[in-house]
Structure formats: structure tokens, C-alpha cells
Coordinates of C-alpha atoms in Angstrom, one line a residue:
Chain A
M40 CA -14.8 -35.3 22.3
I41 CA -16.1 -35.3 18.8
A42 CA -16.2 -32.1 16.9
T43 CA -19.7 -31.1 15.8
D44 CA -20.4 -28.5 13.2
K45 CA -24.1 -28.0 13.9
T46 CA -24.7 -24.3 13.2
W47 CA -28.4 -24.1 12.6
P48 CA -29.4 -23.6 16.2
W49 CA -27.1 -20.5 16.3
K50 CA -28.5 -19.2 13.0
L51 CA -32.0 -19.6 14.4
L52 CA -31.0 -17.7 17.6
L53 CA -29.5 -14.9 15.5
V54 CA -32.8 -14.6 13.5
A55 CA -34.7 -14.7 16.7
I56 CA -32.7 -11.9 18.3
L57 CA -33.1 -9.7 15.2
L58 CA -36.8 -10.4 15.2
V59 CA -37.1 -9.4 18.9
V60 CA -35.1 -6.2 18.3
A61 CA -37.3 -5.3 15.3
A62 CA -40.5 -6.1 17.1
G63 CA -39.4 -4.1 20.1
T64 CA -38.6 -1.1 18.0
W65 CA -41.9 -1.4 16.2
G66 CA -43.8 -1.7 19.4
A67 CA -42.1 1.4 20.8
V68 CA -42.9 3.4 17.7
Q69 CA -46.6 2.3 18.0
K70 CA -46.8 3.9 21.4
I71 CA -45.9 7.3 20.3
D72 CA -48.3 8.8 17.8
Y73 CA -46.1 8.9 14.7
Q74 CA -47.7 9.1 11.2
W75 CA -45.5 7.1 8.8
R76 CA -45.4 8.7 5.4
W77 CA -43.1 6.4 3.3
Y78 CA -44.9 7.4 0.1
R79 CA -43.4 10.8 0.4
V80 CA -39.8 9.5 0.2
P81 CA -39.4 8.2 -3.4
Q82 CA -40.0 11.6 -5.0
Y83 CA -36.8 12.8 -3.4
F84 CA -34.8 10.2 -5.3
L85 CA -36.4 10.8 -8.7
Y86 CA -39.2 12.9 -9.8
H87 CA -41.1 13.9 -12.9
A88 CA -40.5 17.6 -13.4
E89 CA -42.8 19.8 -15.4
D90 CA -41.2 22.9 -16.8
P91 CA -43.7 25.5 -18.2
Q92 CA -42.9 26.8 -21.7
K93 CA -44.1 30.4 -22.0
I94 CA -44.4 32.7 -25.0
P95 CA -41.9 35.5 -24.8
F96 CA -43.9 38.0 -26.8
D97 CA -47.4 39.0 -27.7
G98 CA -48.4 36.9 -30.8
V99 CA -50.4 34.2 -32.4
V100 CA -50.2 30.4 -32.6
D101 CA -49.3 29.6 -36.2
T102 CA -49.3 25.8 -36.3
V103 CA -49.6 22.9 -33.8
K104 CA -48.0 19.7 -35.0
T105 CA -48.4 16.6 -32.9
S106 CA -46.2 13.6 -33.3
G107 CA -46.7 11.0 -30.6
K108 CA -45.9 12.3 -27.2
T109 CA -44.4 15.6 -28.2
T110 CA -46.0 18.5 -29.9
K111 CA -44.3 21.4 -31.8
V112 CA -46.0 24.8 -31.5
S113 CA -45.0 27.5 -33.9
L114 CA -45.6 31.0 -32.7
I115 CA -45.4 34.3 -34.6
S116 CA -45.1 37.7 -32.9
E117 CA -46.7 40.9 -34.0
N118 CA -43.5 42.0 -35.7
E119 CA -43.1 38.7 -37.6
E120 CA -40.7 37.0 -35.2
K121 CA -41.0 33.2 -35.4
L122 CA -40.5 30.7 -32.5
T123 CA -41.1 27.0 -32.2
L124 CA -41.6 25.4 -28.8
T125 CA -41.6 21.7 -28.1
I126 CA -43.9 20.5 -25.3
A127 CA -45.5 17.3 -24.1
T128 CA -48.7 16.5 -26.0
D129 CA -51.0 16.0 -23.0
T130 CA -50.0 19.4 -21.6
L131 CA -50.9 21.4 -24.7
R132 CA -52.9 24.5 -23.7
V133 CA -53.3 26.4 -27.0
D134 CA -55.1 26.0 -30.3
E135 CA -54.0 27.0 -33.8
G136 CA -54.8 30.7 -34.4
E137 CA -55.2 31.6 -30.8
D138 CA -54.0 35.0 -29.7
L139 CA -51.5 34.9 -26.8
F140 CA -49.9 37.5 -24.6
E141 CA -46.3 37.6 -23.4
G142 CA -45.9 35.1 -20.5
D143 CA -48.8 32.9 -21.4
T144 CA -48.1 29.2 -20.9
V145 CA -48.2 27.2 -24.1
G146 CA -47.6 23.8 -22.4
F147 CA -45.0 21.9 -20.3
I148 CA -41.9 19.9 -20.9
K149 CA -41.9 16.7 -18.8
E150 CA -38.6 15.3 -17.6
W151 CA -37.2 12.8 -15.0
R152 CA -34.9 14.6 -12.6
L153 CA -32.7 13.4 -9.8
G154 CA -34.1 14.4 -6.4
P155 CA -32.1 15.9 -3.5
L156 CA -31.3 12.6 -2.0
M157 CA -29.5 11.4 -5.2
L158 CA -27.8 14.8 -5.6
G159 CA -26.7 14.7 -2.0
L160 CA -25.4 11.1 -2.5
W161 CA -23.4 12.3 -5.5
T162 CA -21.9 15.2 -3.5
T163 CA -21.0 12.8 -0.7
L164 CA -19.4 10.4 -3.1
W165 CA -17.3 12.8 -5.1
L166 CA -16.3 14.8 -1.9
S167 CA -15.2 11.6 -0.3
A168 CA -13.4 10.3 -3.4
V169 CA -11.4 13.5 -3.9
S170 CA -10.6 13.8 -0.2
S171 CA -9.5 10.1 -0.2
V172 CA -7.1 10.6 -3.1
F173 CA -5.6 13.7 -1.4
A174 CA -5.5 11.9 1.9
L175 CA -3.7 8.9 0.4
F176 CA -0.9 11.0 -1.1
L177 CA -0.7 13.2 2.0
G178 CA -0.6 10.1 4.2
L179 CA 2.0 8.4 2.1
A180 CA 4.3 11.4 2.1
T181 CA 3.8 12.0 5.8
G182 CA 4.2 8.3 6.7
L183 CA 7.5 8.3 4.8
A184 CA 8.6 11.5 6.5
R185 CA 7.8 9.9 9.9
I186 CA 10.4 7.2 9.3
S187 CA 12.9 9.5 7.6
K188 CA 16.4 9.9 8.9
N189 CA 16.0 13.6 8.6
F190 CA 15.1 15.3 11.9
T191 CA 13.2 18.2 10.3
L192 CA 11.0 15.9 8.1
R193 CA 10.3 13.7 11.1
G194 CA 9.4 16.6 13.3
L195 CA 7.1 18.2 10.8
A196 CA 5.3 14.9 10.2
M197 CA 4.9 14.3 13.9
I198 CA 3.6 17.8 14.6
Y199 CA 1.1 17.5 11.8
V200 CA -0.1 14.0 12.9
E201 CA -0.4 15.0 16.6
C202 CA -2.3 18.3 15.9
I203 CA -4.8 16.6 13.6
R204 CA -5.3 13.6 15.8
G205 CA -5.6 15.7 18.9
T206 CA -8.5 17.9 17.7
P207 CA -12.0 17.1 16.7
L208 CA -12.9 17.0 13.0
L209 CA -15.8 19.3 13.5
V210 CA -13.5 21.9 14.9
Q211 CA -11.1 21.4 12.1
I212 CA -13.9 21.9 9.5
F213 CA -14.9 25.1 11.3
L214 CA -11.3 26.3 11.4
A215 CA -10.8 25.5 7.7
Y216 CA -14.0 27.3 6.7
F217 CA -14.3 30.3 9.0
F218 CA -10.6 30.9 9.5
L219 CA -8.6 29.7 6.6
G220 CA -11.5 30.0 4.2
T221 CA -11.9 33.7 5.1
V222 CA -8.2 34.5 5.2
F223 CA -7.4 32.9 1.8
N224 CA -10.8 33.4 0.3
L225 CA -11.5 29.7 -0.3
S226 CA -14.8 28.2 -1.4
R227 CA -16.7 25.9 1.0
N228 CA -16.0 22.9 -1.2
V229 CA -12.3 23.5 -1.1
C230 CA -12.4 24.0 2.7
G231 CA -14.5 20.8 3.2
I232 CA -12.3 18.7 1.0
G233 CA -9.2 20.2 2.6
A234 CA -10.3 19.5 6.1
L235 CA -11.4 15.9 5.3
A236 CA -8.1 15.2 3.5
L237 CA -5.9 16.7 6.2
F238 CA -7.9 14.7 8.8
A239 CA -7.7 11.4 7.1
G240 CA -4.2 12.0 5.9
A241 CA -2.9 12.0 9.5
Y242 CA -4.4 8.6 10.1
V243 CA -3.3 7.2 6.8
A244 CA 0.2 8.4 7.7
E245 CA 0.2 6.3 10.8
I246 CA -1.1 3.3 8.9
V247 CA 1.5 3.7 6.2
R248 CA 4.3 4.0 8.8
A249 CA 3.1 0.9 10.6
G250 CA 2.9 -1.0 7.3
I251 CA 6.4 -0.1 6.2
Q252 CA 7.8 -0.9 9.6
A253 CA 6.1 -4.3 9.5
I254 CA 8.1 -5.3 6.4
P255 CA 11.2 -7.3 7.6
K256 CA 14.5 -5.4 7.5
G257 CA 15.9 -8.2 5.4
Q258 CA 13.8 -7.0 2.4
T259 CA 15.5 -3.6 2.4
E260 CA 18.9 -5.2 2.9
A261 CA 18.4 -7.7 0.0
A262 CA 17.2 -4.9 -2.3
R263 CA 20.1 -2.6 -1.3
S264 CA 22.6 -5.4 -1.6
L265 CA 21.6 -5.8 -5.2
G266 CA 22.6 -2.2 -5.8
M267 CA 19.1 -0.7 -5.8
T268 CA 18.8 2.9 -4.5
A269 CA 16.8 3.7 -1.4
F270 CA 14.0 5.1 -3.7
Q271 CA 13.9 2.0 -5.9
T272 CA 13.8 -0.2 -2.9
M273 CA 10.9 1.7 -1.4
V274 CA 8.9 1.7 -4.7
E275 CA 9.7 -1.8 -6.0
V276 CA 10.1 -3.8 -2.8
I277 CA 8.8 -2.2 0.4
L278 CA 5.7 -0.3 -0.6
P279 CA 4.0 -3.1 -2.7
Q280 CA 4.4 -5.4 0.3
A281 CA 3.3 -2.8 2.8
F282 CA 0.3 -1.8 0.7
K283 CA -0.9 -5.4 0.8
K284 CA -0.6 -5.4 4.6
I285 CA -2.3 -2.1 5.2
L286 CA -5.2 -2.6 2.8
P287 CA -7.6 -3.6 5.6
P288 CA -6.9 -0.7 7.9
L289 CA -6.6 1.7 5.0
S290 CA -10.1 0.7 3.7
G291 CA -11.4 1.1 7.2
Q292 CA -10.0 4.6 7.2
F293 CA -11.6 5.5 3.9
I294 CA -15.0 4.1 5.1
S295 CA -14.6 6.4 8.1
L296 CA -13.9 9.2 5.7
I297 CA -17.2 8.6 3.9
K298 CA -19.0 8.7 7.2
D299 CA -17.1 11.7 8.5
S300 CA -17.9 13.6 5.3
S301 CA -21.4 14.0 6.8
L302 CA -19.8 16.7 9.0
V303 CA -19.2 19.1 6.1
S304 CA -23.0 19.7 6.1
V305 CA -22.3 22.2 8.9
I306 CA -20.6 24.5 6.4
A307 CA -23.6 24.3 4.1
I308 CA -22.3 21.8 1.6
T309 CA -25.4 20.0 0.4
D310 CA -24.2 16.4 0.9
L311 CA -26.4 13.5 1.7
T312 CA -26.9 14.5 5.4
K313 CA -27.7 18.1 4.6
S314 CA -30.1 17.0 1.8
G315 CA -31.8 14.8 4.4
R316 CA -32.2 17.7 6.8
E317 CA -33.6 19.9 4.0
I318 CA -36.2 17.3 3.0
I319 CA -37.3 17.0 6.6
T320 CA -38.0 20.7 6.9
S321 CA -40.4 20.4 4.0
T322 CA -42.0 17.0 4.8
F323 CA -41.7 16.5 8.6
A324 CA -41.0 12.8 7.7
T325 CA -38.2 12.7 10.2
F326 CA -38.0 9.0 10.9
E327 CA -38.3 7.9 7.3
V328 CA -35.7 10.3 5.9
W329 CA -33.1 9.6 8.5
L330 CA -33.6 5.9 8.1
V331 CA -33.2 6.3 4.3
V332 CA -30.1 8.4 4.7
A333 CA -28.5 5.9 7.1
A334 CA -29.4 3.1 4.6
M335 CA -27.7 5.0 1.8
Y336 CA -24.5 5.5 3.8
L337 CA -24.6 1.8 4.7
L338 CA -25.0 0.9 1.1
I339 CA -21.9 2.9 0.0
T340 CA -19.7 1.6 2.8
S341 CA -20.8 -2.0 2.2
V342 CA -20.0 -1.8 -1.5
L343 CA -16.5 -0.4 -0.6
S344 CA -15.9 -3.2 1.9
Q345 CA -16.8 -5.8 -0.7
V346 CA -14.4 -4.2 -3.3
V347 CA -11.6 -4.2 -0.7
Y348 CA -12.4 -7.8 0.2
Y349 CA -12.1 -8.8 -3.4
M350 CA -8.8 -6.9 -3.7
E351 CA -7.4 -8.7 -0.6
R352 CA -8.2 -12.0 -2.2
R353 CA -6.5 -11.0 -5.4
F354 CA -3.4 -10.0 -3.5
A355 CA -3.3 -13.2 -1.4
I356 CA -2.0 -15.0 -4.5
S357 CA 1.6 -14.6 -3.4
D358 CA 1.0 -15.7 0.2
Chain B
M110 CA 40.2 -7.8 -5.1
I111 CA 39.2 -6.9 -1.6
K112 CA 41.4 -5.4 0.9
A113 CA 40.3 -4.6 4.5
T114 CA 42.6 -2.6 6.7
N115 CA 42.0 -2.3 10.4
V116 CA 38.2 -2.3 10.1
V117 CA 36.4 -1.3 13.3
K118 CA 32.7 -1.4 13.9
I119 CA 31.3 -0.1 17.2
F120 CA 27.7 -0.5 18.3
K121 CA 26.5 1.9 20.9
S122 CA 23.5 0.8 22.9
R123 CA 22.1 1.4 26.4
A124 CA 23.9 -1.7 27.6
G125 CA 27.2 0.0 26.6
V126 CA 29.7 0.1 23.8
V127 CA 30.3 -3.1 21.8
R128 CA 33.3 -3.4 19.5
A129 CA 31.7 -5.9 17.2
V130 CA 34.5 -5.8 14.7
D131 CA 37.8 -4.8 16.3
G132 CA 40.6 -4.1 13.9
V133 CA 40.2 -6.7 11.2
S134 CA 42.6 -6.7 8.3
T135 CA 42.6 -9.2 5.5
E136 CA 43.0 -9.5 1.8
V137 CA 41.0 -11.6 -0.7
A138 CA 42.5 -12.4 -4.1
P139 CA 40.4 -12.9 -7.2
G140 CA 39.0 -16.4 -7.4
E141 CA 39.8 -17.1 -3.8
V142 CA 37.3 -18.8 -1.4
V143 CA 37.6 -17.5 2.1
V144 CA 35.6 -19.1 4.9
V145 CA 35.1 -17.1 8.1
I146 CA 34.2 -19.2 11.1
G147 CA 33.9 -18.4 14.8
P148 CA 31.5 -18.6 17.7
S149 CA 28.2 -16.6 17.8
G150 CA 28.8 -12.9 18.4
S151 CA 32.4 -13.0 17.2
G152 CA 31.6 -10.3 14.6
K153 CA 32.0 -12.4 11.5
S154 CA 28.6 -11.5 10.1
T155 CA 29.0 -7.8 11.0
F156 CA 32.4 -7.8 9.2
L157 CA 30.8 -9.4 6.1
R158 CA 28.0 -6.8 6.1
C159 CA 30.6 -4.1 6.3
I160 CA 32.1 -5.3 3.0
N161 CA 29.0 -4.3 1.0
G162 CA 28.1 -1.3 3.2
L163 CA 25.0 -2.8 4.9
E164 CA 26.8 -1.8 8.1
A165 CA 28.6 1.5 8.1
F166 CA 32.0 0.8 9.8
T167 CA 33.4 3.1 12.4
D168 CA 37.0 3.1 11.3
G169 CA 39.5 1.6 8.9
H170 CA 39.3 1.0 5.1
I171 CA 37.7 -1.6 2.9
I172 CA 38.9 -1.3 -0.7
I173 CA 37.0 -3.2 -3.4
D174 CA 38.5 -3.2 -6.9
G175 CA 40.5 -0.1 -5.9
V176 CA 37.5 1.8 -4.5
D177 CA 37.5 2.7 -0.8
L178 CA 34.2 2.3 1.0
A179 CA 35.4 4.7 3.6
D180 CA 35.6 7.5 1.0
K181 CA 32.5 9.7 1.3
K182 CA 32.5 10.2 -2.5
T183 CA 32.1 6.4 -3.2
N184 CA 28.7 5.5 -4.7
I185 CA 27.8 2.6 -2.5
N186 CA 25.1 1.4 -4.9
K187 CA 27.7 0.9 -7.7
I188 CA 29.8 -1.2 -5.3
R189 CA 26.9 -3.3 -4.2
A190 CA 26.0 -4.1 -7.7
E191 CA 29.4 -5.8 -8.0
V192 CA 29.2 -7.6 -4.6
G193 CA 26.5 -10.2 -4.4
M194 CA 25.1 -11.1 -1.0
V195 CA 23.2 -14.2 0.2
F196 CA 21.4 -14.0 3.5
Q197 CA 20.7 -16.5 6.2
Q198 CA 16.9 -15.7 5.9
F199 CA 17.0 -15.8 2.0
N200 CA 15.1 -12.5 1.9
L201 CA 13.4 -13.2 -1.4
F202 CA 10.8 -10.6 -2.5
P203 CA 7.6 -12.4 -1.6
H204 CA 5.4 -10.3 -3.8
R205 CA 7.3 -11.2 -6.9
T206 CA 7.6 -14.6 -8.7
V207 CA 10.9 -16.4 -8.8
V208 CA 11.9 -15.1 -12.2
E209 CA 10.8 -11.5 -11.3
N210 CA 13.1 -11.8 -8.2
L211 CA 15.9 -12.4 -10.6
T212 CA 15.0 -9.7 -13.1
L213 CA 14.1 -6.8 -10.9
A214 CA 17.6 -5.6 -10.0
Q215 CA 18.9 -6.5 -13.5
C216 CA 16.4 -4.1 -15.1
K217 CA 16.5 -1.4 -12.5
V218 CA 20.3 -1.3 -11.7
R219 CA 22.0 -2.9 -14.7
K220 CA 19.4 -1.3 -17.0
R221 CA 19.0 -4.6 -19.0
S222 CA 16.0 -5.1 -21.2
K223 CA 13.3 -7.4 -19.8
K224 CA 14.1 -10.0 -22.5
V225 CA 17.8 -10.1 -21.8
A226 CA 17.2 -10.2 -18.0
E227 CA 14.8 -13.1 -18.3
E228 CA 17.1 -15.1 -20.5
K229 CA 19.8 -14.6 -17.9
A230 CA 17.4 -15.5 -15.1
Y231 CA 16.3 -18.7 -16.8
A232 CA 19.9 -19.7 -17.4
L233 CA 20.8 -19.2 -13.8
L234 CA 17.7 -20.9 -12.5
K235 CA 18.6 -23.9 -14.6
K236 CA 22.1 -23.8 -13.2
V237 CA 20.8 -23.9 -9.6
G238 CA 18.3 -26.6 -10.6
I239 CA 14.9 -24.8 -10.2
H240 CA 14.0 -23.6 -13.7
D241 CA 10.7 -25.5 -13.4
K242 CA 9.6 -23.1 -10.5
A243 CA 10.3 -19.9 -12.4
G244 CA 6.7 -18.8 -12.3
E245 CA 6.0 -19.6 -8.7
Y246 CA 5.9 -17.2 -5.8
P247 CA 8.7 -17.8 -3.2
S248 CA 6.3 -18.9 -0.5
R249 CA 5.6 -22.1 -2.5
L250 CA 9.3 -23.1 -2.4
S251 CA 11.1 -25.1 0.2
G252 CA 13.9 -23.4 2.2
G253 CA 16.6 -25.0 0.2
Q254 CA 15.0 -23.9 -3.1
Q255 CA 14.5 -20.4 -1.8
Q256 CA 18.1 -20.1 -0.9
R257 CA 19.2 -21.4 -4.3
V258 CA 16.9 -18.7 -5.9
A259 CA 18.6 -16.2 -3.6
I260 CA 22.0 -17.3 -4.9
A261 CA 20.8 -17.1 -8.5
R262 CA 19.3 -13.6 -7.8
A263 CA 22.7 -12.4 -6.6
L264 CA 24.5 -14.0 -9.5
A265 CA 22.1 -12.4 -12.0
M266 CA 23.9 -9.1 -11.4
D267 CA 27.2 -10.7 -12.6
P268 CA 29.0 -9.8 -9.3
K269 CA 32.7 -9.9 -9.0
V270 CA 32.5 -11.2 -5.4
M271 CA 29.9 -13.2 -3.6
L272 CA 29.3 -12.8 0.2
F273 CA 27.4 -15.6 2.0
D274 CA 26.1 -14.8 5.5
E275 CA 25.4 -18.2 7.1
P276 CA 23.5 -19.4 4.0
T277 CA 22.6 -22.8 5.5
S278 CA 21.8 -21.9 9.1
A279 CA 18.1 -21.5 8.6
L280 CA 17.6 -24.6 6.5
D281 CA 16.2 -28.0 7.4
P282 CA 19.2 -30.5 7.7
E283 CA 18.2 -32.4 4.5
M284 CA 18.3 -29.2 2.4
V285 CA 21.7 -28.0 3.5
G286 CA 23.4 -30.3 0.9
E287 CA 21.6 -28.9 -2.2
V288 CA 22.6 -25.3 -1.3
L289 CA 26.2 -26.3 -0.5
D290 CA 26.4 -28.1 -3.8
V291 CA 25.6 -24.9 -5.6
M292 CA 28.2 -23.0 -3.6
K293 CA 30.8 -25.7 -4.3
Q294 CA 30.1 -25.4 -8.0
L295 CA 30.5 -21.7 -7.9
A296 CA 33.8 -22.0 -6.1
R297 CA 35.0 -24.5 -8.8
E298 CA 34.0 -22.0 -11.5
G299 CA 36.4 -19.5 -9.9
M300 CA 34.0 -17.1 -8.2
T301 CA 35.6 -15.0 -5.5
M302 CA 33.7 -15.9 -2.3
I303 CA 33.6 -14.9 1.3
V304 CA 31.5 -17.4 3.3
V305 CA 30.5 -17.1 6.9
T306 CA 29.3 -20.5 7.9
H307 CA 29.2 -23.2 10.6
E308 CA 29.5 -25.9 8.0
M309 CA 33.0 -27.2 8.8
G310 CA 32.8 -29.8 6.1
F311 CA 32.3 -27.2 3.5
A312 CA 35.1 -25.1 4.9
R313 CA 37.5 -28.0 4.8
E314 CA 36.5 -29.1 1.3
V315 CA 36.2 -25.8 -0.5
A316 CA 38.0 -23.0 1.3
D317 CA 41.4 -21.7 0.1
R318 CA 41.8 -20.0 3.4
V319 CA 40.0 -20.1 6.8
I320 CA 39.7 -17.1 9.0
F321 CA 38.8 -17.8 12.6
M322 CA 37.3 -14.8 14.5
D323 CA 36.5 -14.3 18.1
E324 CA 35.4 -11.1 20.0
G325 CA 35.7 -9.0 16.8
K326 CA 39.3 -10.0 16.2
V327 CA 40.9 -12.3 13.7
V328 CA 42.4 -15.0 15.9
E329 CA 43.8 -17.4 13.4
V330 CA 44.2 -17.5 9.6
G331 CA 45.4 -20.5 7.6
T332 CA 44.7 -23.2 5.0
P333 CA 41.9 -25.6 6.0
E334 CA 44.4 -28.3 6.5
H335 CA 46.4 -26.2 8.9
F336 CA 43.4 -24.9 10.7
F337 CA 41.5 -28.1 11.2
T338 CA 44.4 -30.4 12.0
N339 CA 46.9 -28.2 13.7
P340 CA 45.7 -24.8 14.9
T341 CA 48.1 -22.8 16.9
E342 CA 45.8 -20.6 19.0
E343 CA 44.2 -21.9 22.2
R344 CA 40.8 -20.3 21.4
A345 CA 40.7 -22.0 18.0
K346 CA 41.6 -25.3 19.5
L347 CA 38.8 -24.9 22.1
F348 CA 36.3 -24.0 19.4
L349 CA 37.2 -26.9 17.2
K350 CA 36.9 -29.3 20.1
Q351 CA 33.4 -28.1 20.6
V352 CA 32.1 -28.2 17.0
L353 CA 33.9 -31.2 15.6

């Protein structure tokens, strides 16, 4: 038999399947009476805010100086107080010499602002990043404790890992917020990050343990036979090799962490998921918003996967 | 240099108790090359590993340069820095280049500067004939080259004794020679060596003394000439008949 490398029929089939799925979904949506309102979504990424500038006293408009898109309005109060407001030219509402009362709007400042989706994305990102760092250190420490010769360390690590892996993350978040948060008076962010870090840490610990145990015993023996201490051996010889091995499962764990961070929305942290929910309450664009939120999560996780893929190739140099 | 007295190593497993090393006593003088031979499972490797503390022995004393390994106050890391070890499986650090393999312990244990350590490393790589591979990762080297790097790595610590644990057993036949040549050169230079090996030719040519072990015990000790031509013990005669 001669090997063939004809792949185009399979590529065609893949495209066909995707098209059928898309068409099926579209057809199903057509059957229910749903009004798509995609035009409502962009403003939740970025919007043009208009802040009214008001006169804080009863007074008179002294001068109005326009230079391009901005205008400076000088105001003088009845007791000779002076104030200059800067506003957008096309929102100017007063003329020179006009009498104004306290609270009258002189004009507006226009400014681009990030919408709730971007703010939620930012919250999700930094929450996941901080939790990941804590989870990595916690996992490293616990993983090392798991293979320690000391019974107490081993026992503590095992109880921690078993308790965390045996309970749902949602329940852990509730416990962290309603129990520990109340008892120790912690803020919701601390509780959210703590719960995520503790949760991921237990899984990272198991990954670290497996990674270390996957390094042949001869490596430790070689390093120790050269007179290196157990600590030096771990840091210089075992962990660098283990890290390379556990990079794929570790990155999978951190991708999970980003996705799991959506659960902190239940303790009223305004992350991407909670932002989505809030937007839906004011727009009723349920389909659009959840699709956009899902796409945003997908974007972050794909970027992270690509970064890890690049790192893996860099590390492969010594293989 | 090295004095072992009644060394016992007992392995406990579900299958029962194994006396891997059973009362071995021997003495190695400075500059002496001792070859330990014997059938598989005779405890020769375990005994060798006891000498630098990779195996904790159950009973007896091993005294290296006047320091007793059985003494709880002995800093084993200090002893190990003086006792080089070469393994059957090379055990080079795969994440570090050849020259980094040689400098790591020099910098961390001997506290040498990077420059001094590298000079030493290049000199030793030249000595074992692979200075042109200094920047390569170990995976790019053949088994024989890897083992020569492993020898150089141990030598970089300026050890007083070198232990070889079946250094040629994992090599392709045509690479055995290049490793043995390096070991012969070391022996000529007066290095104190304890070699566990199945290379009878090497034992005959280089050894000052041959120790034959079986079932954890020293069965016969003698010069190569005595051992290979006129052994006294039946077990040794049987062994030689099978390997020669």
C-alpha cells in the first residue's frame, strides 16, 4: 500500500459539518421569535460619555473662549469668585454676559470610557492572574510537602488536597465569603481570590508532585553525589526539569482557573460574567451578550494557550 | 583512604528481608585501583553506593579520610564532594549544556567563580576528548560521549576518590573502549578508584586488586593475576568459567 497524504476531502468535510451546525442553529433561532439587537452591544465595550459641567454658584458668564474643539468658559459669582470651566465646543449652552443660577449646565465634557464588558474583562483578568500566582506558590509548596519524608507535612498536604478536590468550588466560594469572610471580616475580593487560589492550588500540587516524581531518581543521585544539598538539587536540577514536563497540564489548570473565576460573580464581584448579567437586565439582549461573553473568555484562554505553546517550543531546545 | 568495616545493608520489602551487603570489610589505599566484580545481585553496586551515602547502610563503619559515615554528625554533603561517582545511566542533567553540567556543582558546592569553573570544565572536557561539544545539550551526544562527560563532571570537583558503578554496562559495544581509555588514563595518573564492572579485560589490565563478591559477601580478594589465573574459591572459579 502506498501512503497518501490527501487531506483536502477531510478539510472539506470539516467545513461542511461546521456549516451544517451553523445553519441548524440559525434555523432553530428563526423559529422562535427573537429580535437580534447586535447594535446594542458595542456601547458596552466603549462609549462616549458626556459629563455635564454645572455652575456651582449664582453668577454671570464673563468670557467664552473657543479654541478648536474645546471652549473655556470663565464665570464670576456675585461675590467676585472666579471659575473657569472647560467644555466641548459643540455642547456650549451659554453666551457671554448671561446670568446663571447655581446648578445651571454650562456645557458637557465628552470622553471615551470603557464599558462594563471591558471593566468586567479586566476584573476577570487580574483576579485570575493574582489567584494563579498564589495557586502556583501554594501548589509548589503543597506538592513538595506531599513527597516530603516528614509525616506531618505529608499529612497536612494530603488533607488539604483531599478536602479541596472533594468539594465543589461554588460551595468553597460561599464558605470563603459567608463563613470566613464574616468571621475574619474579609472583603469579597480577598475571599474570591482566596477561594480560587486554594482551589487551583490543590490541583497544582498534584501536578507538581507528579512532575517531580516523573524525573528519574538518577538525577537526584547524580546531583547529591556531587555534594549538592537536597535544596540545591531540587532548585537546580529537579524543578527545572519537572517544570518543563508539567507545563502543559499546568497551563490547562490555569485556563480552568480563568473559566472558574466566573463563579465569583455569585459573591457580587463584577467580573466578566456578572457584567454580562447586568447588561442583560438593562438590554434584554440575552443571546447577544452571552455569546459575546463566551467569545471573550475564549479569546483570553486561546491567547494563554498560544503563549504556553510558544514556551513549550522554547524549552524543547534541550530535548 | 577508605576503610570499610563489617558493612551491612538490609533491604526490607514485602518479599522479605534481603541482606544486600552482608559484612563487607575492605581497605583502599590512596592511588589504588580496586575492581569489584561478581554476579548480578551480589551487592557490589549497593556496597559502592554506601561509600558515598547514596544508600544508608544498616550496620558497620565506612571511614573516608578519617571521617566515619556512620557518625550522625558527619556532613554527608562534604564527603560526597570529595567522592566522585559515575553511574551506569550517566545521569547527566538534560536541561543544561555539557559545560553547565560540569560547572553547576563547582559553583554551588565548591563556591568557585563562573570563570574559574568554566576554565576547569574546558580543561577536563579536553582531557576526555569532547571539548568541541561543550555547548551542546547531553541528548545530542552518544552514550560514550555522555559517559565521558559524566566522568569529567565528577572530576571537576577535584575528588580524592572516584567510584564507578558499571560505567560501560549501558553502552553500545563500540563505545565501551573510549570510556575505558579515559578510566585507564585516570588510573595511570594515580587516582584512587573503586570500579564495579563486568569488563574483565579492564580489571586484568588496570586493577591493583580485585574483589569478588557474591550474595553480599566478599568471597575472594587478590591481585588480578591471582584472581584470573588461580582463584581459590569454588564460587569464583564457577563465575570465571561462565564469563571468560
